[in-house]
XYZ file of C-alpha atoms in Angstrom:
702
model
C 64.142 -70.151 29.035
C 65.678 -72.383 31.758
C 66.469 -76.038 31.125
C 63.499 -77.948 32.530
C 63.411 -81.352 34.195
C 62.587 -84.399 32.096
C 60.029 -85.601 34.605
C 57.631 -84.105 37.107
C 57.818 -84.258 40.869
C 54.616 -85.310 42.665
C 53.457 -81.785 43.460
C 50.104 -81.064 45.124
C 46.451 -81.489 44.132
C 45.531 -78.021 45.311
C 45.068 -75.419 43.967
C 43.863 -76.479 40.555
C 45.553 -74.935 37.535
C 49.181 -73.932 36.957
C 50.591 -72.061 39.963
C 54.071 -70.564 40.130
C 55.653 -70.524 43.601
C 58.877 -68.719 42.694
C 60.883 -71.912 42.212
C 58.720 -73.851 39.816
C 55.157 -74.509 38.742
C 52.601 -76.896 40.209
C 50.134 -78.345 37.698
C 46.813 -79.816 38.846
C 43.787 -80.849 36.789
C 40.585 -82.695 37.701
C 39.447 -85.791 35.787
C 37.422 -88.539 37.432
C 37.549 -90.934 34.488
C 40.970 -90.411 32.883
C 43.498 -93.238 33.044
C 46.530 -91.013 32.420
C 47.128 -87.291 31.917
C 50.149 -85.797 30.161
C 51.488 -82.259 30.442
C 52.733 -80.925 27.099
C 55.310 -78.125 27.166
C 55.747 -75.795 24.197
C 58.199 -73.159 23.054
C 57.142 -69.493 23.504
C 55.530 -69.416 20.060
C 53.365 -72.424 20.891
C 54.317 -74.098 17.632
C 56.839 -76.656 18.873
C 56.090 -79.251 21.527
C 59.243 -79.525 23.639
C 58.261 -82.236 26.084
C 55.414 -84.520 27.080
C 55.480 -85.379 30.785
C 53.079 -87.685 32.591
C 51.438 -86.236 35.700
C 52.817 -88.636 38.323
C 50.097 -88.487 40.976
C 46.316 -88.529 41.233
C 44.699 -87.545 44.533
C 40.927 -87.471 44.945
C 40.524 -87.478 41.149
C 42.946 -84.555 40.719
C 46.018 -85.297 38.601
C 49.077 -83.290 39.615
C 52.799 -82.764 39.205
C 55.464 -80.156 39.925
C 57.954 -78.806 37.365
C 61.057 -77.267 38.995
C 62.510 -74.132 37.385
C 59.397 -73.476 35.313
C 58.384 -69.821 35.279
C 55.591 -67.472 34.231
C 55.386 -67.432 30.461
C 55.654 -71.207 30.141
C 53.324 -72.404 27.386
C 51.514 -75.696 27.969
C 48.533 -77.951 27.283
C 47.260 -81.395 28.292
C 46.494 -84.750 26.741
C 44.131 -87.096 28.556
C 44.038 -90.865 28.096
C 40.975 -92.954 28.799
C 38.068 -94.740 27.139
C 36.544 -93.418 23.950
C 33.007 -94.638 24.518
C 30.541 -91.904 23.493
C 27.582 -94.156 24.206
C 28.720 -94.190 27.853
C 29.613 -90.491 27.934
C 33.404 -90.881 27.617
C 35.266 -89.064 24.832
C 38.961 -89.325 25.682
C 41.335 -88.909 22.759
C 45.031 -88.277 23.560
C 45.600 -87.083 19.997
C 43.778 -83.892 20.941
C 45.667 -81.193 22.808
C 43.431 -79.802 25.560
C 43.289 -76.331 27.056
C 43.587 -76.287 30.838
C 40.131 -75.365 32.250
C 42.033 -73.168 34.735
C 44.250 -71.478 32.114
C 44.678 -67.833 33.129
C 46.100 -66.643 29.834
C 45.990 -67.983 26.288
C 48.769 -67.988 23.725
C 47.440 -67.851 20.142
C 43.853 -68.432 19.084
C 41.785 -71.310 17.774
C 42.333 -72.221 14.112
C 39.542 -74.326 12.670
C 40.445 -77.710 11.190
C 38.854 -81.150 11.233
C 41.720 -82.300 13.464
C 40.046 -80.508 16.387
C 37.291 -83.121 16.479
C 37.635 -86.300 18.509
C 35.919 -88.239 15.743
C 36.249 -88.296 11.958
C 34.311 -85.137 11.119
C 32.961 -86.504 7.834
C 33.027 -90.189 8.660
C 30.073 -92.517 8.290
C 29.928 -93.251 12.042
C 29.671 -89.559 13.043
C 30.818 -89.008 16.631
C 31.159 -92.755 17.250
C 34.246 -92.749 15.064
C 37.767 -91.954 16.343
C 40.187 -89.412 14.861
C 43.929 -89.955 15.298
C 45.182 -86.628 13.934
C 47.089 -84.380 16.336
C 45.245 -81.122 16.992
C 48.087 -79.218 18.685
C 48.907 -76.989 15.717
C 45.349 -75.610 15.658
C 44.841 -75.274 19.404
C 45.426 -72.229 21.606
C 47.779 -73.025 24.467
C 47.720 -71.989 28.104
C 50.363 -69.697 29.597
C 51.612 -69.752 33.188
C 51.038 -66.333 34.787
C 52.169 -64.257 37.717
C 49.208 -62.303 39.069
C 51.127 -59.852 41.253
C 49.956 -56.255 40.763
C 50.327 -53.032 42.741
C 46.765 -51.864 43.418
C 47.967 -48.845 45.377
C 45.099 -47.050 47.084
C 42.402 -48.695 44.950
C 39.069 -49.020 46.695
C 35.890 -50.579 45.399
C 33.254 -47.857 44.902
C 30.624 -50.019 46.685
C 27.812 -47.978 45.162
C 24.531 -48.751 46.963
C 22.049 -50.616 44.787
C 19.469 -47.835 44.953
C 22.051 -45.393 43.514
C 23.288 -47.759 40.800
C 23.025 -46.880 37.106
C 24.358 -49.571 34.775
C 25.808 -48.976 31.309
C 25.863 -52.195 29.263
C 28.589 -52.152 26.654
C 31.180 -54.160 24.748
C 34.926 -53.720 25.251
C 35.646 -53.812 21.529
C 32.544 -52.080 20.229
C 32.751 -49.233 22.738
C 35.974 -47.754 21.408
C 36.943 -49.359 18.095
C 35.687 -46.266 16.186
C 37.168 -43.675 18.569
C 39.598 -41.880 16.270
C 40.882 -39.787 19.179
C 42.492 -42.908 20.693
C 45.703 -44.623 19.642
C 44.889 -47.217 16.939
C 46.444 -50.047 18.950
C 44.294 -49.260 21.985
C 40.937 -49.056 20.231
C 38.669 -51.954 21.118
C 40.686 -52.952 24.188
C 40.787 -52.481 27.937
C 43.381 -49.765 27.393
C 40.680 -47.669 25.730
C 38.251 -48.401 28.548
C 40.826 -46.866 30.889
C 41.168 -43.689 28.804
C 40.105 -40.522 30.652
C 37.945 -39.399 27.715
C 35.883 -42.594 27.818
C 35.546 -42.404 31.592
C 34.537 -38.737 31.420
C 31.719 -39.623 29.023
C 30.407 -42.205 31.492
C 30.599 -39.740 34.356
C 28.626 -37.107 32.460
C 25.856 -39.648 31.978
C 25.776 -40.426 35.695
C 26.858 -44.033 35.129
C 27.970 -45.879 38.279
C 28.715 -49.299 36.726
C 29.775 -50.641 33.355
C 28.470 -54.081 32.505
C 30.766 -55.666 29.929
C 29.651 -58.323 27.490
C 31.775 -61.494 27.865
C 35.484 -60.807 28.267
C 36.438 -64.385 29.140
C 38.154 -65.995 26.145
C 35.670 -67.311 23.609
C 35.686 -69.234 20.350
C 34.908 -67.925 16.904
C 32.239 -70.494 15.998
C 33.121 -72.470 12.883
C 29.767 -71.945 11.193
C 30.245 -68.175 11.495
C 33.833 -68.214 10.239
C 32.737 -70.213 7.202
C 30.129 -67.523 6.436
C 32.663 -64.723 6.787
C 31.154 -63.602 10.108
C 32.481 -63.461 13.667
C 31.237 -64.136 17.155
C 30.948 -60.540 18.363
C 29.006 -60.880 21.610
C 31.263 -63.623 23.005
C 28.714 -66.119 24.345
C 30.808 -69.143 23.351
C 33.253 -69.564 26.209
C 36.613 -71.247 25.659
C 38.156 -70.358 29.035
C 36.569 -69.266 32.304
C 39.788 -67.754 33.669
C 41.673 -66.329 30.679
C 40.542 -63.021 29.135
C 39.815 -62.691 25.437
C 43.273 -61.999 23.900
C 41.928 -59.456 21.374
C 40.868 -57.183 24.229
C 44.458 -56.696 25.405
C 46.368 -54.112 23.381
C 49.785 -55.428 24.442
C 48.935 -58.892 25.747
C 49.326 -58.048 29.430
C 46.690 -59.023 31.979
C 47.604 -55.894 33.926
C 45.834 -53.860 31.246
C 42.545 -55.077 32.717
C 43.657 -54.212 36.228
C 44.709 -50.709 35.206
C 41.333 -50.125 33.560
C 39.442 -51.307 36.621
C 41.608 -49.251 38.943
C 40.953 -46.105 36.902
C 37.227 -46.790 36.719
C 37.174 -47.321 40.474
C 38.961 -44.015 40.891
C 36.095 -42.392 38.992
C 33.523 -44.097 41.221
C 32.493 -46.579 38.520
C 32.080 -50.281 39.217
C 32.800 -53.086 36.737
C 30.340 -55.937 36.200
C 31.198 -58.862 33.926
C 28.691 -60.765 31.810
C 29.670 -64.431 32.359
C 28.593 -67.613 30.587
C 28.748 -70.642 32.877
C 25.702 -72.384 31.413
C 27.403 -73.869 28.335
C 30.770 -73.944 26.546
C 31.985 -73.515 22.988
C 32.354 -77.285 22.511
C 28.707 -77.557 21.454
C 26.799 -80.808 20.967
C 28.199 -84.315 20.529
C 29.173 -83.226 17.020
C 31.311 -80.373 18.333
C 35.117 -80.177 18.710
C 37.247 -81.534 21.547
C 39.039 -78.496 22.961
C 39.059 -78.789 26.747
C 36.360 -80.108 29.075
C 35.043 -82.752 26.633
C 38.451 -84.382 26.329
C 39.341 -84.027 30.017
C 36.190 -85.615 31.472
C 33.074 -85.306 29.344
C 30.888 -87.325 31.722
C 31.663 -85.001 34.639
C 31.664 -81.566 33.032
C 28.423 -81.849 31.019
C 24.840 -82.857 31.702
C 24.183 -86.023 29.691
C 20.848 -87.619 28.915
C 20.186 -90.480 31.350
C 20.327 -93.772 29.463
C 21.520 -91.940 26.313
C 24.874 -90.642 27.510
C 26.037 -90.083 23.947
C 23.674 -87.092 23.846
C 23.745 -83.854 25.818
C 20.970 -82.208 27.746
C 20.629 -78.871 25.977
C 18.732 -76.296 28.033
C 20.772 -73.429 26.604
C 20.168 -73.752 22.870
C 23.938 -73.975 22.377
C 24.392 -77.740 22.227
C 25.401 -78.538 25.786
C 24.773 -77.659 29.422
C 27.522 -77.376 32.038
C 26.943 -79.842 34.890
C 26.925 -77.595 37.950
C 25.517 -80.456 40.023
C 29.004 -81.999 40.014
C 31.078 -80.662 42.947
C 34.286 -80.260 40.923
C 32.481 -78.458 38.111
C 30.789 -76.179 40.631
C 34.211 -75.613 42.186
C 35.587 -74.561 38.804
C 32.853 -71.960 38.407
C 33.295 -70.674 41.956
C 37.086 -70.543 41.557
C 36.639 -68.626 38.315
C 34.317 -66.085 39.926
C 36.639 -65.605 42.899
C 39.619 -65.224 40.567
C 37.984 -62.358 38.680
C 36.753 -60.840 41.943
C 40.135 -60.947 43.688
C 42.822 -60.846 40.993
C 41.005 -58.208 38.907
C 38.727 -56.735 41.592
C 35.588 -56.756 39.503
C 32.509 -55.612 41.389
C 29.861 -57.996 40.136
C 28.637 -60.496 37.595
C 25.695 -60.816 35.233
C 24.913 -64.506 34.722
C 23.859 -65.439 31.206
C 20.881 -67.851 31.243
C 20.809 -67.791 35.026
C 17.959 -70.284 35.131
C 20.289 -72.971 33.775
C 22.718 -72.367 36.628
C 19.925 -73.026 39.111
C 18.823 -76.331 37.594
C 19.050 -79.545 39.531
C 17.690 -82.944 38.517
C 14.131 -81.833 39.248
C 14.362 -78.544 37.369
C 14.985 -74.947 38.427
C 15.606 -74.585 42.163
C 16.306 -71.216 43.857
C 18.044 -73.286 46.534
C 20.330 -75.049 44.055
C 23.945 -75.790 44.845
C 25.107 -72.919 42.649
C 22.942 -70.309 44.362
C 23.749 -71.674 47.819
C 27.489 -71.666 47.110
C 27.485 -68.027 46.020
C 25.185 -66.775 48.774
C 27.427 -68.156 51.519
C 30.722 -67.191 49.896
C 32.430 -64.404 51.900
C 33.788 -62.748 48.734
C 31.113 -63.293 46.102
C 28.051 -62.717 48.266
C 29.108 -59.082 48.722
C 29.233 -58.340 44.995
C 26.497 -57.220 42.635
C 24.915 -60.402 41.275
C 22.534 -60.192 38.316
C 20.709 -63.113 36.694
C 19.244 -63.436 33.245
C 16.174 -65.303 34.536
C 15.398 -67.630 31.663
C 16.647 -70.447 29.445
C 14.991 -72.689 26.835
C 14.510 -75.739 29.061
C 11.239 -76.859 30.715
C 9.993 -74.172 33.084
C 12.750 -71.924 31.817
C 11.112 -68.539 32.466
C 11.848 -67.727 36.112
C 11.553 -63.947 36.372
C 11.183 -63.001 40.028
C 12.035 -66.463 41.313
C 15.752 -66.149 41.928
C 16.949 -66.088 45.547
C 17.652 -63.019 47.681
C 20.985 -61.425 46.905
C 20.384 -61.603 43.158
C 18.825 -58.996 40.921
C 17.274 -60.018 37.609
C 16.951 -58.632 34.104
C 13.293 -57.588 33.891
C 12.058 -58.108 30.346
C 8.536 -57.293 31.522
C 9.753 -53.739 32.148
C 11.261 -53.588 28.661
C 8.149 -54.832 26.910
C 5.534 -52.967 28.953
C 7.263 -49.586 28.685
C 7.750 -50.082 24.955
C 4.083 -50.977 24.485
C 2.858 -48.046 26.555
C 4.818 -45.485 24.561
C 3.900 -47.158 21.288
C 0.284 -46.497 22.217
C -0.984 -49.999 22.938
C -4.367 -50.203 24.605
C -4.923 -51.137 28.241
C -1.355 -50.546 29.424
C -1.925 -48.459 32.570
C -1.864 -51.342 35.104
C 1.333 -52.780 33.602
C 2.976 -49.365 33.395
C 2.164 -48.666 37.025
C 3.636 -52.010 38.078
C 6.902 -51.263 36.280
C 7.164 -47.742 37.716
C 6.686 -49.278 41.153
C 9.627 -51.657 40.804
C 7.574 -54.670 39.663
C 6.652 -55.450 43.248
C 4.224 -58.173 42.177
C 7.268 -60.099 40.916
C 10.020 -59.210 43.378
C 8.459 -58.119 46.677
C 8.966 -61.413 48.482
C 11.602 -62.958 50.727
C 12.546 -59.411 51.830
C 13.900 -58.529 48.401
C 14.243 -54.856 47.495
C 13.267 -52.852 44.390
C 16.832 -53.058 43.107
C 16.173 -56.750 42.372
C 14.498 -55.560 39.169
C 17.063 -54.499 36.569
C 15.012 -52.220 34.334
C 15.947 -51.572 30.720
C 14.450 -50.325 27.483
C 17.102 -51.929 25.278
C 19.977 -54.364 25.739
C 22.576 -55.977 23.487
C 20.007 -58.608 22.474
C 17.321 -56.767 20.493
C 16.754 -53.350 18.965
C 18.761 -50.359 20.113
C 16.698 -47.423 21.362
C 17.107 -45.652 18.019
C 16.009 -48.716 16.074
C 13.071 -49.167 18.413
C 11.613 -45.917 17.068
C 12.849 -46.414 13.479
C 11.875 -49.954 12.497
C 8.621 -51.854 12.698
C 10.283 -55.016 11.382
C 13.705 -56.508 12.122
C 16.375 -56.390 9.419
C 18.780 -59.263 10.127
C 19.654 -60.255 6.559
C 23.367 -59.648 7.104
C 23.354 -62.521 9.610
C 22.866 -64.956 6.737
C 19.832 -66.670 8.255
C 17.173 -65.301 5.876
C 15.898 -62.927 8.568
C 14.547 -65.864 10.594
C 16.671 -65.170 13.666
C 16.025 -62.604 16.391
C 12.842 -61.582 18.161
C 9.764 -61.456 15.968
C 7.871 -58.982 18.167
C 9.836 -55.963 19.357
C 6.928 -53.685 20.361
C 8.497 -51.068 18.111
C 7.125 -48.428 15.731
C 8.770 -46.419 12.963
C 6.600 -43.304 13.510
C 6.002 -42.661 9.842
C 8.813 -44.158 7.782
C 10.686 -47.453 8.007
C 14.383 -47.020 8.735
C 16.561 -43.902 8.503
C 14.967 -40.679 7.318
C 15.696 -36.968 6.989
C 12.030 -36.065 7.411
C 12.124 -33.451 10.206
C 8.652 -34.357 11.498
C 9.448 -38.050 11.824
C 12.881 -37.316 13.275
C 11.413 -34.979 15.908
C 8.777 -37.527 16.865
C 11.364 -40.266 17.267
C 13.494 -38.038 19.485
C 10.432 -37.235 21.601
C 9.591 -40.917 22.140
C 13.187 -41.773 23.015
C 13.328 -39.100 25.698
C 9.994 -40.228 27.131
C 11.181 -43.820 27.423
C 14.517 -42.851 28.973
C 12.783 -40.622 31.483
C 10.382 -43.448 32.356
C 13.388 -45.700 32.923
C 15.071 -43.276 35.309
C 11.871 -42.428 37.183
C 11.046 -46.101 37.867
C 11.997 -47.904 41.037
C 14.543 -50.634 40.477
C 18.007 -50.618 38.923
C 18.168 -48.765 35.570
C 20.382 -50.083 32.785
C 21.281 -48.136 29.643
C 22.514 -49.840 26.494
C 25.800 -48.259 25.437
C 25.320 -45.764 22.633
C 21.596 -45.294 23.205
C 22.429 -41.966 24.801
C 23.390 -40.552 21.388
C 21.252 -42.566 18.972
C 23.325 -45.607 18.035
C 21.699 -47.756 15.350
C 22.219 -51.364 14.311
C 20.368 -50.650 11.064
C 17.380 -52.641 12.256
C 19.353 -55.743 13.262
C 17.933 -57.106 16.515
C 20.329 -60.057 16.795
C 23.762 -58.651 15.980
C 25.661 -61.427 17.753
C 27.770 -62.103 14.645
C 28.291 -58.532 13.440
C 31.796 -57.490 14.507
C 31.596 -54.419 12.291
C 29.855 -51.073 11.910
C 26.486 -52.699 12.650
C 27.488 -53.206 16.277
C 30.268 -50.720 16.955
C 29.438 -47.396 18.594
C 29.583 -44.593 16.040
C 31.037 -41.704 18.029
C 30.325 -39.176 15.286
C 26.699 -39.453 16.447
C 27.787 -38.392 19.920
C 29.076 -35.143 18.452
C 25.957 -34.410 16.425
C 23.381 -31.893 17.583
C 20.818 -34.646 18.241
C 23.381 -36.815 20.028
C 24.554 -34.018 22.286
C 20.968 -33.094 23.125
C 19.964 -36.665 24.030
C 23.109 -37.322 26.082
C 22.614 -34.083 27.977
C 18.981 -34.914 28.613
C 19.870 -38.356 29.951
C 22.535 -36.859 32.199
C 20.003 -34.365 33.598
C 17.487 -37.126 34.270
C 20.148 -39.283 35.936
C 21.205 -36.362 38.140
C 17.596 -35.875 39.227
C 17.351 -39.556 40.096
C 20.445 -39.224 42.287
C 19.134 -36.072 43.941
C 15.615 -37.292 44.749
C 15.142 -40.400 46.915
C 11.530 -40.765 45.805
C 12.780 -41.679 42.328
C 15.042 -44.477 43.573
C 13.497 -45.834 46.758
C 15.428 -48.566 48.557
C 12.116 -50.063 49.724
C 8.850 -51.024 48.127
C 6.069 -48.502 48.638
C 2.519 -49.686 49.320
C 0.659 -46.496 50.172
C 0.571 -47.431 53.854
C 3.117 -44.912 55.132
C 2.186 -41.204 55.330
C 5.204 -38.860 55.380
C 2.695 -35.973 55.422
C -0.832 -35.798 56.743
C -3.058 -37.127 53.982
C -0.092 -37.809 51.670
C 0.874 -41.462 51.290
C 4.316 -42.613 50.217
C 2.813 -43.589 46.852
C -0.486 -42.691 45.171
C -1.925 -42.843 41.651
C -4.147 -40.201 40.073
C -6.110 -39.639 36.907
C -6.002 -36.573 34.721
C -8.699 -35.023 36.890
C -6.423 -35.014 39.935
C -8.548 -37.614 41.721
C -7.221 -40.953 42.994
C -7.476 -43.674 40.379
C -10.637 -45.744 40.752
C -10.620 -49.492 39.932
C -12.675 -49.029 36.778
C -10.268 -46.358 35.474
C -7.405 -48.859 35.403
C -9.427 -51.007 33.021
C -10.186 -48.354 30.390
C -8.417 -49.597 27.206
C -8.145 -46.142 25.657
C -6.544 -44.524 28.718
C -3.120 -43.083 27.913
C -2.450 -40.765 30.878
C -1.377 -41.373 34.448
C -0.061 -39.385 37.405
C 2.212 -40.882 40.060
C 2.915 -39.061 43.324
C 5.581 -40.270 45.738
C 6.642 -38.819 49.072
C 9.564 -39.553 51.381
C 11.082 -38.140 54.531
C 14.417 -36.501 53.847
C 16.755 -34.363 55.889
C 14.922 -31.231 56.942
C 11.451 -32.249 55.791
C 9.534 -34.223 53.193
C 10.203 -34.532 49.479
C 7.277 -35.012 47.110
C 7.539 -35.799 43.403
C 4.813 -35.971 40.799
C 5.296 -37.806 37.521
C 2.851 -36.972 34.735
C 2.773 -39.354 31.763
C 0.956 -38.870 28.474
C 1.382 -41.416 25.665
C -1.477 -40.031 23.587
C -0.975 -38.123 20.350
C -2.420 -34.892 21.789
C -1.429 -32.522 24.581
C -3.331 -33.257 27.782
C -4.300 -31.066 30.736
C -3.741 -32.524 34.198
C -5.386 -31.219 37.344
C -2.737 -31.481 40.029
C -3.860 -33.587 43.010
C -4.574 -32.117 46.407
C -3.054 -30.965 48.640
C -1.491 -28.149 46.677
C 2.289 -27.914 46.808
C 4.725 -25.285 45.521
C 5.550 -27.495 42.540
C 8.698 -26.985 40.503
C 8.865 -28.422 37.013
C 12.364 -29.919 36.913
C 12.280 -31.931 33.688
C 10.009 -32.219 30.666
C 10.800 -34.785 27.982
C 9.008 -32.587 25.437
C 11.404 -29.713 26.181
C 14.839 -31.319 26.663
C 16.607 -28.015 27.180
C 13.827 -26.407 29.210
C 14.708 -24.559 32.398
C 13.339 -25.438 35.816
C 10.439 -23.238 36.886
C 7.768 -22.896 39.530
C 4.296 -23.863 38.360
C 1.412 -21.472 38.807
C -2.110 -22.762 39.433
C -3.602 -26.235 39.742
C -3.518 -27.161 36.036
C -0.522 -28.428 34.097
C -0.370 -29.298 30.414
C 1.637 -32.330 29.383
C 2.642 -32.508 25.752
C 1.887 -35.451 23.502
C 4.097 -38.493 24.005
C 5.929 -36.957 26.930
C 6.654 -37.072 30.662
C 6.935 -34.221 33.145
C 8.555 -34.414 36.560
C 7.428 -32.051 39.322
C 9.150 -31.733 42.691
C 8.110 -30.110 45.958
C 9.780 -29.850 49.352
C 7.931 -29.379 52.608
C 10.142 -28.130 55.437
C 10.135 -29.910 58.773
C 8.180 -27.202 60.589
C 5.523 -27.167 57.873
C 5.158 -30.958 57.837
C 4.734 -31.335 61.578
């Protein structure tokens, strides 16, 4: 390590963070209310503080300084001086080492101790007290990086939205139990780059992996004290640095290699990001970064009660995206991941929070406006989780153009239909049609609805057909956490069973739901492991289960049932790719007629006649036929989807006009061969879906 100067040169206020220019490092950090900021330099281990240098300049509320001869690998942190006045929103405490909000790599991890708190953790004055213990020994430190990387001929797949199939998964959980991978690589980006993992995704027809948070996050103290861990990662500690555990050898290039290989396979990478809150929690939380740098700027505080935080996230605090420098941090973070790592999109946790201004949720908020006009970010896949716990927090369908949204209405309505709930036909039809009543406005397209049966939060597909009640006891919250209503059914026995009748019924329902997912307009998303029957043992809130509850058990993938379900899903996904009527880029309203007398979309009863208004309102109705038609090269494609959620086989009269129908997929017969149907009657098995396809050549359709 070179001998460093004993003082900093003035440097520049832009860009923020620690930037190496080949001769030294420029340090810049925003704080509107600090009175002094010190840069602390550490040895490579992070244990010994070598120097404490005052940032010599402050320009437009950005403190900055330049350290000649400093290089990538330099370990550092900050201390900020200013008023400790919680009642006025200020919580400066120079005894607390602070992580740079722009840190691009972390050295070591957080070690819980009372010294991390700005106040005496067990004092009588609570957070109004002041703690003078140094927190450096327990704090992770930032590391200066060099982001140069040879991307070669890498090209973003740029998969059109109407051809997108998302696979939601977890970097660690995806591969930690893969015994065919090197032990050191399991649970890391190195495993995600392995050809065997990528081949599995390709066989499923996946075009994008959506990764649960990979930005560095904290292991919450209350979980550590219970012997649990933050598995999901929704407790962000750094918006720029990746989670160290996900790097097998500590190199950031491991992420870039994984993304380059996925791109080479035509698979995009979408990151689940958490800009709505941080790991610092409420006023009783630790001082790790933003709180100690400028609490009054980075967080939304209660007007007139600035000691308290506005909490619209349920996590103790809310990031103040109304502040221009805080918004800049989020935008800089997004652009960093989009340019330095070439990720293809983002899924925004609690997206409603990000769109809140002083008057509540606003689809024209500063955050949405900033992204929509950004020349880099506006071109990526942007997905919002359209709710939070604040007033007016449920905003499904109300996000601006350019964003798609997780559609929990799809999840719940499809679950209820296949469970056998009464009166579900209108809701089922709406979901099959891309939820147009929610999204068909402001020229949005069907892809705005991200459709899913299961996601990380809730039951897996296997548990959805195996448990009537949640089983979250291992979370240590007396089974009070997690969703109370999952619209699930056990089909005869609660939990795992070897009963062949129950097992066959569960498999049948799973295939029917997956086929419904892939035959619906919108963007389908599959929860990782659902393709081969992954179970969380009935836990529908496994956020703290970094163990066999959450990890993908790949022995299931090699079982007869797992192979059959994966193959079935791959067949259904291939049909979706092959047939435009299953993945329309536009909403269909029955007003276009690709063939004489054949509208682009039409609904029929079992009798083959168009659905009448009163038929939609029959509570006991369990069957529905959906016909869609589209002009394709050389003619017109017509598909017919026949759905039967009743417990008996049902005969369908096929609607006129008659077509040379081919049965291409039947969820009741997963290995069935394609065949031409004879006659005008087709029998659909209990709890199953059949897909029929016809093609009318150009000369015949004229």
